[in-house]
Amino acid sequence: MMKRARVNITSKCQGFPSADGRIKRQKTELLGPFLAQRPAEDWGNLPHHVVLQIFQYLSLVDRARASSVCRRWNEVFHIPDLWRRFEFELNQPATSYLKSTHPDLIQQIIKRHAQHLQYVSFKVDSCTESAEAACNILSQLVNCTIKTLGLISTARPSFMDVSQSHFVSALTVVFVNSKSLSSIKIDDTPVDDPSLKVLVANNSDTLKLLKMSSCPHVSPAGILCVADQCHGLRELALNYHLLSDELLLALSSEKHVHLEHLRIDVVSENPGQTHFHAIKRSSWEALVSHSPKVNIVMYFFLEEEEFEPFFREETPVTHLYFGRAVSKDMLGRIGLNCPRLVELVVCANGLEPLDEELIRIAERCKNLTAIGLGECEVTCSGFMEFVKKCGGRLTQLSIMEEVLIPDNSYNMEQVHSEVSKHLGRLWYPDMMPTW
Amino acid sequence: MTVNSIHWFRKGLRLHDNPALLEAVQGADTLRCVYFLDPWFAGSSSVGVNRWRFLLQCLEDLDASLRKLNSRLFVIRGQPANIFPRLFKEWKISRLTFECDSEPFGKERDAAIKKLASEAGVEVNVKTSHTLYNLDKIIELNGGQPPLTYKRFQTLVSTMDPPDPPQKPLSKALMGRCTTPVSENHQEKYGVPLLEELGFDTEGLCPVVWPGGETEALTRIEKQFGKDSASTMEEIFQRPKLNSSLLVASPLGLSPYLRFGCLSCRLFYSRLTELYKKVNKNPNYDKLLWREFFYTAATNNPRFDKMEGNPICIRIPWDKNPEALAKWAEAKTGFPWIDAIMTQLRQEGWIHHLSRHAVACFLTRGDLWISWEEGMKVFEELLLDADWSMNAGSWMCHSCSSFFQQFFHCYCPVGFGRRIDPNGDFIRRYLPVLRDFPTKYIFDPWNAPEDVQVASKCIVGVDYPKPMVNHAEASRLNIERMRQIYQQLSRYRGLSLLATVPSSHGEDVNVNGLKGVVAPSSGKRRRGSGHGSRRDHRSGEEHAGPSGVKHRSAGAAETLNCCGKAQSGHGVAGAQGQGDFSHFVIPQQPYRLSRLGSGGSGKRERESEQEAGVDNGLPTSALKVQWHSNVKNAAQQEERMTMSS
């Protein structure tokens, strides 16, 4: 690194673009005469804590640049406080437009700052090598006390392409060594039951959040073991096939803290063939009576005919998202059986207008405050009825313009003004450009 | 003194409503209308053969119309900057006129030519007629920044004077004593070239569906608003139910003509106004205003067609996947709805705007997760009406990269088509291989039993490709990615998939604010004061759990991630605001903003931010409310800084 022990303030300060020239001037005036007497007093001699303060507002790149100015700044550069959080970005030029974290920087972190890291995430592109590189780094994080770990595939789920043994051994390095993990996000990875056991064995007191949607190697028993032993778990995201009555009961046990969020992805593994199990009403009730404020979020990516087992009985879901299709039947049942519903988003639907179903939802789901309708149809009259019934409690109302079918009672113009009246604010349907 | 004029055609390929052209003949002795075309560049350009054909037809038509006025069009081979100085001398030019080009590249080119002209002592006259409004005025009205929501744009425009009425077409009378010196070898030297001369292979070229030229444009607009206006009225007032006949090229369609300026937007505007007057309805100029909106957004942004370095574009970690891109572009996705549209686009050069939504969504955020820039380039090649600003703007919009779209509005590559074209007529028209497929399976042929495939003489995987993605799986992944990105930008509440789209009406803020608590929240509020507020906002979007546990996935790291600039903890959250201006801050230079926002925010906050790294999507509405009400000024300020940086 370049050594430059003395840097003269007056000459150097121009090199730092200043957001506010006035302050710069003041400082120079203040320090000017002082400097003239004692040229040794310069930027390089600013106390550590001042430089640290400044560094905290710089990007890593700028910090790295500044660290090559002088020895003292270089020392500050390595102060542990600045290395608590790090995000590794691992991309290949062939598969991503984004740059990777520089390999030298990665090496330096592993060598000098691994023990300082507490909040770590990995963002990998769709290339298997990137995910493998992430695993390689993970397996070197031996002396660290990580609290938060996120493995994020930014394009395709590339961790799924890493060999399971490689992935699991890398992950368990962190599980075993950190011992104070509180948040883990490992969606779309080949994590398995044994690795979850290791997680539980080492971090059961601290674990608060676990996101593991679409982890096909985890079984209901594996996740049950987490729920049984990690009593501080507040948030959980998983796929429906891992959701069981036992799991809900475990999360509702006396020892367990209140659950805050439960997110469930309902995805069919083999389209058209999966039969989904049902959850008992009593299990849901146990969960809600233990954690009355729990948010239960369900994302559905199913074909219409697969909805059969859902919402046959009262279900305490709060946020519902239909990504692919939803049958009229199913929406009808939601109106009957989802009294806690807060938000409903229907991305796609069949060909028939959803008037009745929506009106029923407006009548029965008294907590509903947000609704989004994408590729489906509602008549303007039906929609007006829905809005009237919900009234001002609808804080989010996002309807694609083409969803609304004008009829004899309302055209689009009227819908706009009537809805605005009922909501107490100006409202327009969402529009895409007419290219 | 003799006045010798050149009118330089670029867009605006018309004689009607062409104020710069009228300016050229005003008191002039000679007029020469020129169009520059670089034959070497043509063959290698990214513009496809259909678009070149359309352009050449426009030029032919222009030449024919000029002949009727005893004039001619001069198609000049080469680049304007190289050739103008020679022309100025050779033709003893004293005046140069052209239509204002609002696009950054055009502005730069024109500035250079203006300089050359002034050096040659040539007077330059520029007139706005490709857009309805003077875009700089709109920007000025919006406080120096282009509006970033269409609603805001509409509001601004509604306070302005209506566009000027169209001017008279150039006529013999208006030409007066002005003549065009035409040499013997004009055709040879300045004639409109043939496609072959530009190096295009014309064999196998599909018949013309969209004939280029002003004459055709005027015929169409006459049909639309003349005797046949019944169907126009129906389209405008009844909003006909979606059906497959909308998807095919209409003999009334105008978009390519507007693009090349064969049709004046002001003429279209005035005809619309008359029609609305006749039926006594509130006029709706959406079609024209969206165009104007994108021109305005792009006019000062030379990187409008890029993700990197474009201050209004969200950086999304798109996948680079040339094979998948090629399948999309070449109509081999295995989804008949997508493939039929892409086939129509390649053959005819035009697709309906709903079709554009469908294929753009499929390529980007819906299924393939490929950058909108790639799609834009394909449209640039194939789409007759593709225009730099419109094309890039629409792609950003459809990929949810800008302009506040709700990303849950995804189009299903099976269901959407089926809704519009329940009988599959459109599919059969453009994909003859599926002609015999039963309607039941025509949108998802891979689901057809084998005997049906055999009977239809089309085996999926042999005669027609298998679907290249599992749509349900792809949309699951992509929705989640978008949700993460947008959450980092702080426009989506924790659990929600619905964005708070900035509104241009101040009163909304409060309504939203007071009632915006969708999920219980800790209500752990931060004081938003002055500079510190930006930071507050950021923390606000993290997830303090309902119990108020310090348990946040910090905006900082995450925000940066999504902007691809991670690693510093001190990036900038995209800010979003409501109020009198539309807001949209996408940081490009985090360090800069972080300095701005660095005010007095204390260490405590920074510590909490550091509990970062994992997105857990907790609701934070209360925090957001706080931000909304306190921080909008700071955000406005910040927006300006970002935008001007």
CSV table of C-alpha atoms in Angstrom, one decimal, chain B residues 250-633:
chain,number,residue,atom,x,y,z
B,250,SER,CA,-55.7,-3.1,-38.6
B,251,PRO,CA,-56.0,-1.1,-41.8
B,252,LEU,CA,-56.7,1.9,-39.4
B,253,GLY,CA,-53.6,1.4,-37.3
B,254,LEU,CA,-51.4,4.6,-37.0
B,255,SER,CA,-48.5,3.8,-34.7
B,256,PRO,CA,-45.8,3.3,-37.4
B,257,TYR,CA,-46.9,6.5,-39.1
B,258,LEU,CA,-46.7,8.5,-36.0
B,259,ARG,CA,-43.2,7.0,-35.3
B,260,PHE,CA,-41.8,8.1,-38.7
B,261,GLY,CA,-43.8,11.3,-38.6
B,262,CYS,CA,-45.8,10.4,-41.7
B,263,LEU,CA,-48.7,11.5,-39.6
B,264,SER,CA,-48.6,14.6,-37.5
B,265,CYS,CA,-49.5,13.9,-33.9
B,266,ARG,CA,-51.1,17.3,-33.8
B,267,LEU,CA,-53.4,16.3,-36.7
B,268,PHE,CA,-54.3,13.2,-34.9
B,269,TYR,CA,-54.9,15.2,-31.8
B,270,SER,CA,-57.2,17.7,-33.5
B,271,ARG,CA,-59.2,14.9,-35.2
B,272,LEU,CA,-59.7,13.3,-31.8
B,273,THR,CA,-60.8,16.6,-30.3
B,274,GLU,CA,-63.3,17.0,-33.1
B,275,LEU,CA,-64.7,13.6,-32.6
B,276,TYR,CA,-65.1,14.0,-28.9
B,277,LYS,CA,-66.8,17.3,-29.4
B,278,LYS,CA,-69.2,15.7,-31.8
B,279,VAL,CA,-70.2,13.1,-29.3
B,280,ASN,CA,-70.0,15.5,-26.4
B,281,LYS,CA,-67.6,13.5,-24.3
B,282,ASN,CA,-64.5,14.3,-22.2
B,283,PRO,CA,-61.6,13.8,-24.5
B,284,ASN,CA,-59.0,11.1,-23.8
B,285,TYR,CA,-55.7,11.4,-25.5
B,286,ASP,CA,-53.9,8.5,-23.7
B,287,LYS,CA,-52.5,7.1,-26.9
B,288,LEU,CA,-50.8,10.3,-27.7
B,289,LEU,CA,-49.9,11.3,-24.2
B,290,TRP,CA,-48.0,8.1,-23.3
B,291,ARG,CA,-45.8,8.8,-26.3
B,292,GLU,CA,-45.3,12.3,-25.1
B,293,PHE,CA,-44.7,11.0,-21.5
B,294,PHE,CA,-41.8,8.8,-22.7
B,295,TYR,CA,-40.3,11.5,-24.9
B,296,THR,CA,-40.3,13.8,-21.9
B,297,ALA,CA,-38.8,11.3,-19.6
B,298,ALA,CA,-36.0,10.5,-22.1
B,299,THR,CA,-35.1,13.9,-23.5
B,300,ASN,CA,-32.4,14.7,-21.0
B,301,ASN,CA,-31.3,11.2,-20.3
B,302,PRO,CA,-28.8,9.8,-22.8
B,303,ARG,CA,-28.8,6.5,-20.8
B,304,PHE,CA,-32.5,6.1,-21.0
B,305,ASP,CA,-32.1,2.9,-23.0
B,306,LYS,CA,-29.7,1.3,-20.5
B,307,MET,CA,-30.0,-0.1,-17.0
B,308,GLU,CA,-26.5,0.9,-15.9
B,309,GLY,CA,-26.0,4.6,-15.3
B,310,ASN,CA,-29.7,5.4,-15.9
B,311,PRO,CA,-30.9,7.3,-12.9
B,312,ILE,CA,-34.5,6.3,-13.3
B,313,CYS,CA,-33.9,2.6,-13.9
B,314,ILE,CA,-33.9,0.1,-11.1
B,315,ARG,CA,-30.9,-2.3,-11.3
B,316,ILE,CA,-32.2,-5.8,-11.4
B,317,PRO,CA,-29.8,-8.7,-11.5
B,318,TRP,CA,-31.1,-10.1,-14.8
B,319,ASP,CA,-29.8,-13.3,-16.1
B,320,LYS,CA,-27.6,-13.3,-19.2
B,321,ASN,CA,-28.8,-16.1,-21.3
B,322,PRO,CA,-28.3,-15.8,-25.0
B,323,GLU,CA,-29.9,-19.2,-25.9
B,324,ALA,CA,-33.1,-18.3,-24.0
B,325,LEU,CA,-33.1,-14.9,-25.6
B,326,ALA,CA,-32.8,-16.4,-29.0
B,327,LYS,CA,-35.7,-18.8,-28.4
B,328,TRP,CA,-37.8,-15.9,-27.5
B,329,ALA,CA,-36.7,-13.7,-30.4
B,330,GLU,CA,-37.1,-16.5,-32.9
B,331,ALA,CA,-40.5,-17.7,-31.7
B,332,LYS,CA,-39.3,-21.0,-30.3
B,333,THR,CA,-40.3,-20.7,-26.7
B,334,GLY,CA,-42.8,-23.6,-26.9
B,335,PHE,CA,-45.6,-21.3,-25.7
B,336,PRO,CA,-47.9,-20.8,-28.8
B,337,TRP,CA,-49.2,-17.5,-27.5
B,338,ILE,CA,-45.7,-16.0,-27.2
B,339,ASP,CA,-44.4,-17.6,-30.4
B,340,ALA,CA,-47.4,-16.5,-32.5
B,341,ILE,CA,-46.8,-12.9,-31.4
B,342,MET,CA,-43.1,-13.0,-32.1
B,343,THR,CA,-43.8,-14.5,-35.5
B,344,GLN,CA,-46.3,-11.8,-36.3
B,345,LEU,CA,-43.7,-9.2,-35.1
B,346,ARG,CA,-41.0,-10.6,-37.4
B,347,GLN,CA,-43.2,-11.0,-40.4
B,348,GLU,CA,-45.3,-7.8,-40.2
B,349,GLY,CA,-43.5,-5.4,-38.0
B,350,TRP,CA,-46.3,-4.7,-35.7
B,351,ILE,CA,-48.1,-6.3,-32.7
B,352,HIS,CA,-50.9,-5.1,-30.6
B,353,HIS,CA,-50.0,-3.5,-27.3
B,354,LEU,CA,-51.5,-6.3,-25.2
B,355,SER,CA,-49.3,-8.6,-27.2
B,356,ARG,CA,-46.3,-6.4,-26.4
B,357,HIS,CA,-47.2,-6.6,-22.7
B,358,ALA,CA,-47.3,-10.4,-23.0
B,359,VAL,CA,-44.0,-11.0,-24.7
B,360,ALA,CA,-42.2,-8.2,-22.7
B,361,CYS,CA,-43.4,-9.7,-19.4
B,362,PHE,CA,-42.5,-13.2,-20.5
B,363,LEU,CA,-38.9,-12.2,-21.5
B,364,THR,CA,-38.2,-10.2,-18.3
B,365,ARG,CA,-39.9,-10.4,-15.0
B,366,GLY,CA,-42.5,-13.0,-15.9
B,367,ASP,CA,-40.6,-16.0,-17.0
B,368,LEU,CA,-37.1,-15.7,-18.5
B,369,TRP,CA,-35.6,-13.1,-16.2
B,370,ILE,CA,-33.7,-11.6,-19.1
B,371,SER,CA,-32.8,-7.9,-19.3
B,372,TRP,CA,-35.3,-5.6,-20.9
B,373,GLU,CA,-32.5,-4.1,-22.8
B,374,GLU,CA,-32.2,-7.3,-24.8
B,375,GLY,CA,-35.9,-7.2,-25.6
B,376,MET,CA,-35.7,-3.6,-26.5
B,377,LYS,CA,-33.0,-4.4,-29.1
B,378,VAL,CA,-35.1,-7.0,-30.7
B,379,PHE,CA,-38.0,-4.6,-30.9
B,380,GLU,CA,-35.7,-2.0,-32.3
B,381,GLU,CA,-34.9,-4.4,-35.1
B,382,LEU,CA,-38.4,-5.6,-35.8
B,383,LEU,CA,-41.0,-3.2,-34.6
B,384,LEU,CA,-42.0,-0.6,-37.2
B,385,ASP,CA,-43.1,1.9,-34.6
B,386,ALA,CA,-40.1,1.4,-32.2
B,387,ASP,CA,-38.8,4.6,-31.2
B,388,TRP,CA,-35.9,5.1,-29.0
B,389,SER,CA,-37.8,6.8,-26.1
B,390,MET,CA,-41.0,4.9,-26.5
B,391,ASN,CA,-39.3,1.6,-26.9
B,392,ALA,CA,-36.9,1.9,-23.9
B,393,GLY,CA,-39.6,3.5,-21.8
B,394,SER,CA,-42.2,0.9,-22.4
B,395,TRP,CA,-39.6,-1.9,-21.8
B,396,MET,CA,-38.7,-0.3,-18.5
B,397,CYS,CA,-42.3,-0.1,-17.6
B,398,HIS,CA,-43.1,-3.7,-18.5
B,399,SER,CA,-40.1,-5.1,-16.8
B,400,CYS,CA,-41.0,-3.0,-13.7
B,401,SER,CA,-37.7,-1.3,-13.9
B,402,SER,CA,-39.1,2.2,-13.8
B,403,PHE,CA,-42.3,4.3,-13.7
B,404,PHE,CA,-43.9,2.6,-10.7
B,405,GLN,CA,-45.5,-0.5,-12.0
B,406,GLN,CA,-47.1,-3.1,-9.7
B,407,PHE,CA,-45.0,-6.1,-10.4
B,408,PHE,CA,-47.7,-8.6,-9.5
B,409,HIS,CA,-49.4,-7.7,-12.7
B,410,CYS,CA,-47.8,-10.6,-14.6
B,411,TYR,CA,-49.2,-12.1,-17.7
B,412,CYS,CA,-49.6,-15.8,-18.0
B,413,PRO,CA,-48.2,-17.1,-21.3
B,414,VAL,CA,-51.1,-19.5,-21.5
B,415,GLY,CA,-54.0,-17.9,-19.8
B,416,PHE,CA,-53.7,-14.4,-21.1
B,417,GLY,CA,-53.7,-15.6,-24.7
B,418,ARG,CA,-56.6,-17.9,-24.1
B,419,ARG,CA,-58.6,-15.0,-22.7
B,420,ILE,CA,-58.1,-12.8,-25.7
B,421,ASP,CA,-58.2,-15.5,-28.3
B,422,PRO,CA,-60.4,-18.3,-26.9
B,423,ASN,CA,-60.7,-20.1,-30.3
B,424,GLY,CA,-57.0,-20.0,-31.0
B,425,ASP,CA,-57.5,-18.2,-34.4
B,426,PHE,CA,-54.6,-16.0,-33.8
B,427,ILE,CA,-52.3,-18.9,-33.0
B,428,ARG,CA,-53.4,-20.9,-36.1
B,429,ARG,CA,-52.8,-17.8,-38.3
B,430,TYR,CA,-49.2,-17.4,-37.2
B,431,LEU,CA,-48.2,-20.9,-36.3
B,432,PRO,CA,-49.5,-23.1,-39.0
B,433,VAL,CA,-47.8,-26.1,-37.5
B,434,LEU,CA,-50.5,-26.0,-34.8
B,435,ARG,CA,-53.3,-25.5,-37.2
B,436,ASP,CA,-54.9,-28.9,-36.5
B,437,PHE,CA,-54.6,-28.8,-32.8
B,438,PRO,CA,-57.8,-28.8,-30.9
B,439,THR,CA,-58.7,-25.5,-29.3
B,440,LYS,CA,-58.6,-27.1,-25.9
B,441,TYR,CA,-54.8,-27.6,-26.1
B,442,ILE,CA,-53.7,-25.0,-28.5
B,443,PHE,CA,-52.3,-22.7,-25.9
B,444,ASP,CA,-50.6,-25.5,-24.0
B,445,PRO,CA,-50.0,-28.2,-26.6
B,446,TRP,CA,-47.6,-30.1,-24.3
B,447,ASN,CA,-50.6,-31.1,-22.2
B,448,ALA,CA,-52.3,-32.8,-25.1
B,449,PRO,CA,-52.4,-36.5,-24.9
B,450,GLU,CA,-50.2,-38.3,-27.4
B,451,ASP,CA,-53.0,-39.5,-29.6
B,452,VAL,CA,-54.2,-35.9,-29.9
B,453,GLN,CA,-50.8,-34.8,-31.0
B,454,VAL,CA,-50.6,-37.5,-33.5
B,455,ALA,CA,-54.0,-36.7,-34.9
B,456,SER,CA,-53.0,-33.1,-35.1
B,457,LYS,CA,-49.9,-34.0,-37.0
B,458,CYS,CA,-47.8,-32.1,-34.5
B,459,ILE,CA,-45.7,-33.8,-31.9
B,460,VAL,CA,-44.6,-31.5,-29.2
B,461,GLY,CA,-40.8,-31.8,-28.9
B,462,VAL,CA,-40.5,-32.8,-32.6
B,463,ASP,CA,-42.7,-30.5,-34.7
B,464,TYR,CA,-43.1,-27.8,-32.2
B,465,PRO,CA,-40.8,-27.1,-29.2
B,466,LYS,CA,-41.6,-28.1,-25.7
B,467,PRO,CA,-42.2,-25.2,-23.3
B,468,MET,CA,-38.8,-23.7,-22.4
B,469,VAL,CA,-39.8,-22.9,-18.8
B,470,ASN,CA,-42.2,-24.2,-16.2
B,471,HIS,CA,-44.3,-21.0,-15.9
B,472,ALA,CA,-45.5,-21.7,-12.4
B,473,GLU,CA,-42.0,-22.3,-11.1
B,474,ALA,CA,-40.5,-19.4,-13.0
B,475,SER,CA,-43.2,-17.0,-11.8
B,476,ARG,CA,-42.7,-18.2,-8.2
B,477,LEU,CA,-39.0,-17.4,-8.4
B,478,ASN,CA,-39.4,-14.2,-10.2
B,479,ILE,CA,-42.1,-12.7,-8.1
B,480,GLU,CA,-40.0,-13.3,-5.1
B,481,ARG,CA,-37.0,-11.7,-6.7
B,482,MET,CA,-39.0,-8.7,-7.7
B,483,ARG,CA,-40.5,-8.5,-4.2
B,484,GLN,CA,-37.0,-8.5,-2.7
B,485,ILE,CA,-35.7,-5.9,-5.0
B,486,TYR,CA,-38.7,-3.6,-4.5
B,487,GLN,CA,-38.7,-4.1,-0.8
B,488,GLN,CA,-35.2,-2.9,-0.7
B,489,LEU,CA,-36.3,0.1,-2.7
B,490,SER,CA,-38.8,0.6,0.1
B,491,ARG,CA,-41.8,0.8,-2.1
B,492,TYR,CA,-43.4,-2.3,-0.8
B,493,ARG,CA,-44.5,-3.0,2.7
B,494,GLY,CA,-43.1,-6.0,4.3
B,495,LEU,CA,-45.5,-8.7,3.4
B,496,SER,CA,-47.3,-7.0,0.7
B,497,LEU,CA,-47.1,-7.4,-3.0
B,498,LEU,CA,-48.7,-4.1,-3.5
B,499,ALA,CA,-46.6,-1.0,-4.0
B,500,THR,CA,-47.5,2.4,-2.8
B,501,VAL,CA,-47.3,4.1,-6.0
B,502,PRO,CA,-46.6,7.7,-5.6
B,503,SER,CA,-49.5,9.8,-6.3
B,504,SER,CA,-49.5,13.3,-7.5
B,505,HIS,CA,-52.0,14.4,-5.0
B,506,GLY,CA,-50.9,15.5,-1.6
B,507,GLU,CA,-54.1,14.5,0.2
B,508,ASP,CA,-53.4,10.9,-0.5
B,509,VAL,CA,-50.5,10.9,1.7
B,510,ASN,CA,-52.5,11.3,4.8
B,511,VAL,CA,-55.2,8.9,4.0
B,512,ASN,CA,-52.7,6.3,3.2
B,513,GLY,CA,-50.6,7.2,6.1
B,514,LEU,CA,-53.2,6.9,8.7
B,515,LYS,CA,-54.7,3.8,7.5
B,516,GLY,CA,-51.7,2.2,6.0
B,517,VAL,CA,-51.1,-0.3,8.8
B,518,VAL,CA,-51.8,-3.5,7.1
B,519,ALA,CA,-50.0,-5.7,9.6
B,520,PRO,CA,-49.3,-5.1,13.2
B,521,SER,CA,-46.0,-3.3,13.6
B,522,SER,CA,-43.8,-2.3,16.4
B,523,GLY,CA,-44.5,1.3,15.7
B,524,LYS,CA,-40.9,1.9,16.5
B,525,ARG,CA,-40.7,5.3,15.1
B,526,ARG,CA,-37.8,7.3,14.2
B,527,ARG,CA,-37.6,10.9,14.2
B,528,GLY,CA,-37.2,12.1,10.7
B,529,SER,CA,-35.6,15.5,10.8
B,530,GLY,CA,-33.7,17.2,8.1
B,531,HIS,CA,-30.9,15.3,6.8
B,532,GLY,CA,-31.2,12.3,8.9
B,533,SER,CA,-34.5,11.4,7.5
B,534,ARG,CA,-33.3,9.5,4.6
B,535,ARG,CA,-31.6,7.2,6.8
B,536,ASP,CA,-34.7,6.9,9.0
B,537,HIS,CA,-36.6,6.0,6.0
B,538,ARG,CA,-34.2,3.3,5.2
B,539,SER,CA,-34.4,1.7,8.6
B,540,GLY,CA,-38.1,2.1,8.4
B,541,GLU,CA,-38.2,-0.3,5.6
B,542,GLU,CA,-36.4,-2.9,7.4
B,543,HIS,CA,-38.3,-5.2,9.5
B,544,ALA,CA,-38.8,-4.4,13.0
B,545,GLY,CA,-40.9,-7.3,13.9
B,546,PRO,CA,-44.2,-6.6,15.5
B,547,SER,CA,-42.8,-7.0,18.9
B,548,GLY,CA,-40.2,-4.4,18.1
B,549,VAL,CA,-37.3,-6.7,18.3
B,550,LYS,CA,-34.2,-5.3,16.9
B,551,HIS,CA,-34.4,-7.6,14.0
B,552,ARG,CA,-34.0,-6.0,10.8
B,553,SER,CA,-32.7,-6.7,7.5
B,554,ALA,CA,-31.3,-3.4,6.7
B,555,GLY,CA,-32.1,-1.4,3.8
B,556,ALA,CA,-28.6,-0.4,3.4
B,557,ALA,CA,-27.0,-3.6,2.4
B,558,GLU,CA,-30.0,-4.9,0.7
B,559,THR,CA,-30.7,-1.7,-1.2
B,560,LEU,CA,-27.3,-1.7,-2.5
B,561,ASN,CA,-27.6,-5.2,-3.5
B,562,CYS,CA,-30.4,-4.6,-5.6
B,563,CYS,CA,-28.5,-1.8,-7.1
B,564,GLY,CA,-25.7,-4.1,-7.5
B,565,LYS,CA,-23.3,-2.0,-5.6
B,566,ALA,CA,-23.4,-3.8,-2.4
B,567,GLN,CA,-20.7,-4.0,0.2
B,568,SER,CA,-20.8,-0.6,1.6
B,569,GLY,CA,-23.1,-0.4,4.4
B,570,HIS,CA,-24.0,3.1,3.5
B,571,GLY,CA,-25.7,3.1,0.3
B,572,VAL,CA,-28.9,4.7,-0.3
B,573,ALA,CA,-32.3,3.4,-0.1
B,574,GLY,CA,-34.4,4.2,-3.0
B,575,ALA,CA,-36.7,6.7,-1.7
B,576,GLN,CA,-40.3,6.9,-2.6
B,577,GLY,CA,-42.5,9.7,-1.7
B,578,GLN,CA,-45.8,11.2,-2.3
B,579,GLY,CA,-46.7,14.8,-2.5
B,580,ASP,CA,-46.8,17.5,-5.0
B,581,PHE,CA,-44.1,15.8,-7.1
B,582,SER,CA,-43.7,12.3,-8.2
B,583,HIS,CA,-40.6,10.7,-6.7
B,584,PHE,CA,-38.4,8.1,-7.7
B,585,VAL,CA,-35.0,7.9,-6.4
B,586,ILE,CA,-32.8,5.2,-7.6
B,587,PRO,CA,-29.3,5.9,-6.5
B,588,GLN,CA,-26.5,5.6,-8.9
B,589,GLN,CA,-23.8,7.1,-6.8
B,590,PRO,CA,-24.4,5.9,-3.3
B,591,TYR,CA,-21.5,7.7,-1.8
B,592,ARG,CA,-22.8,10.9,-3.0
B,593,LEU,CA,-26.2,10.5,-1.5
B,594,SER,CA,-24.9,9.0,1.6
B,595,ARG,CA,-23.1,12.2,2.2
B,596,LEU,CA,-26.2,14.1,1.7
B,597,GLY,CA,-28.2,12.0,4.0
B,598,SER,CA,-25.6,11.9,6.6
B,599,GLY,CA,-26.9,14.5,8.8
B,600,GLY,CA,-27.0,13.7,12.4
B,601,SER,CA,-28.1,10.2,12.3
B,602,GLY,CA,-26.6,8.6,15.3
B,603,LYS,CA,-24.7,5.4,15.9
B,604,ARG,CA,-27.7,3.7,17.3
B,605,GLU,CA,-29.3,3.6,14.0
B,606,ARG,CA,-26.3,2.4,12.3
B,607,GLU,CA,-26.1,-0.5,14.7
B,608,SER,CA,-29.6,-1.5,14.1
B,609,GLU,CA,-29.0,-1.3,10.4
B,610,GLN,CA,-26.2,-3.7,10.8
B,611,GLU,CA,-28.5,-6.4,11.8
B,612,ALA,CA,-28.7,-6.9,8.2
B,613,GLY,CA,-28.2,-9.2,5.4
B,614,VAL,CA,-31.4,-11.3,5.5
B,615,ASP,CA,-34.5,-10.1,4.1
B,616,ASN,CA,-37.3,-11.3,6.2
B,617,GLY,CA,-40.1,-9.2,4.9
B,618,LEU,CA,-41.7,-8.0,8.1
B,619,PRO,CA,-44.3,-5.4,7.9
B,620,THR,CA,-43.3,-1.9,8.7
B,621,SER,CA,-46.1,0.1,7.8
B,622,ALA,CA,-46.1,2.3,10.8
B,623,LEU,CA,-42.5,3.2,10.1
B,624,LYS,CA,-43.4,3.9,6.6
B,625,VAL,CA,-46.2,6.1,7.6
B,626,GLN,CA,-43.8,8.0,9.7
B,627,TRP,CA,-41.6,8.4,6.8
B,628,HIS,CA,-44.2,9.5,4.5
B,629,SER,CA,-45.4,12.3,6.6
B,630,ASN,CA,-42.1,13.6,7.7
B,631,VAL,CA,-39.6,13.0,5.0
B,632,LYS,CA,-41.1,13.9,1.8
B,633,ASN,CA,-39.3,17.2,1.6
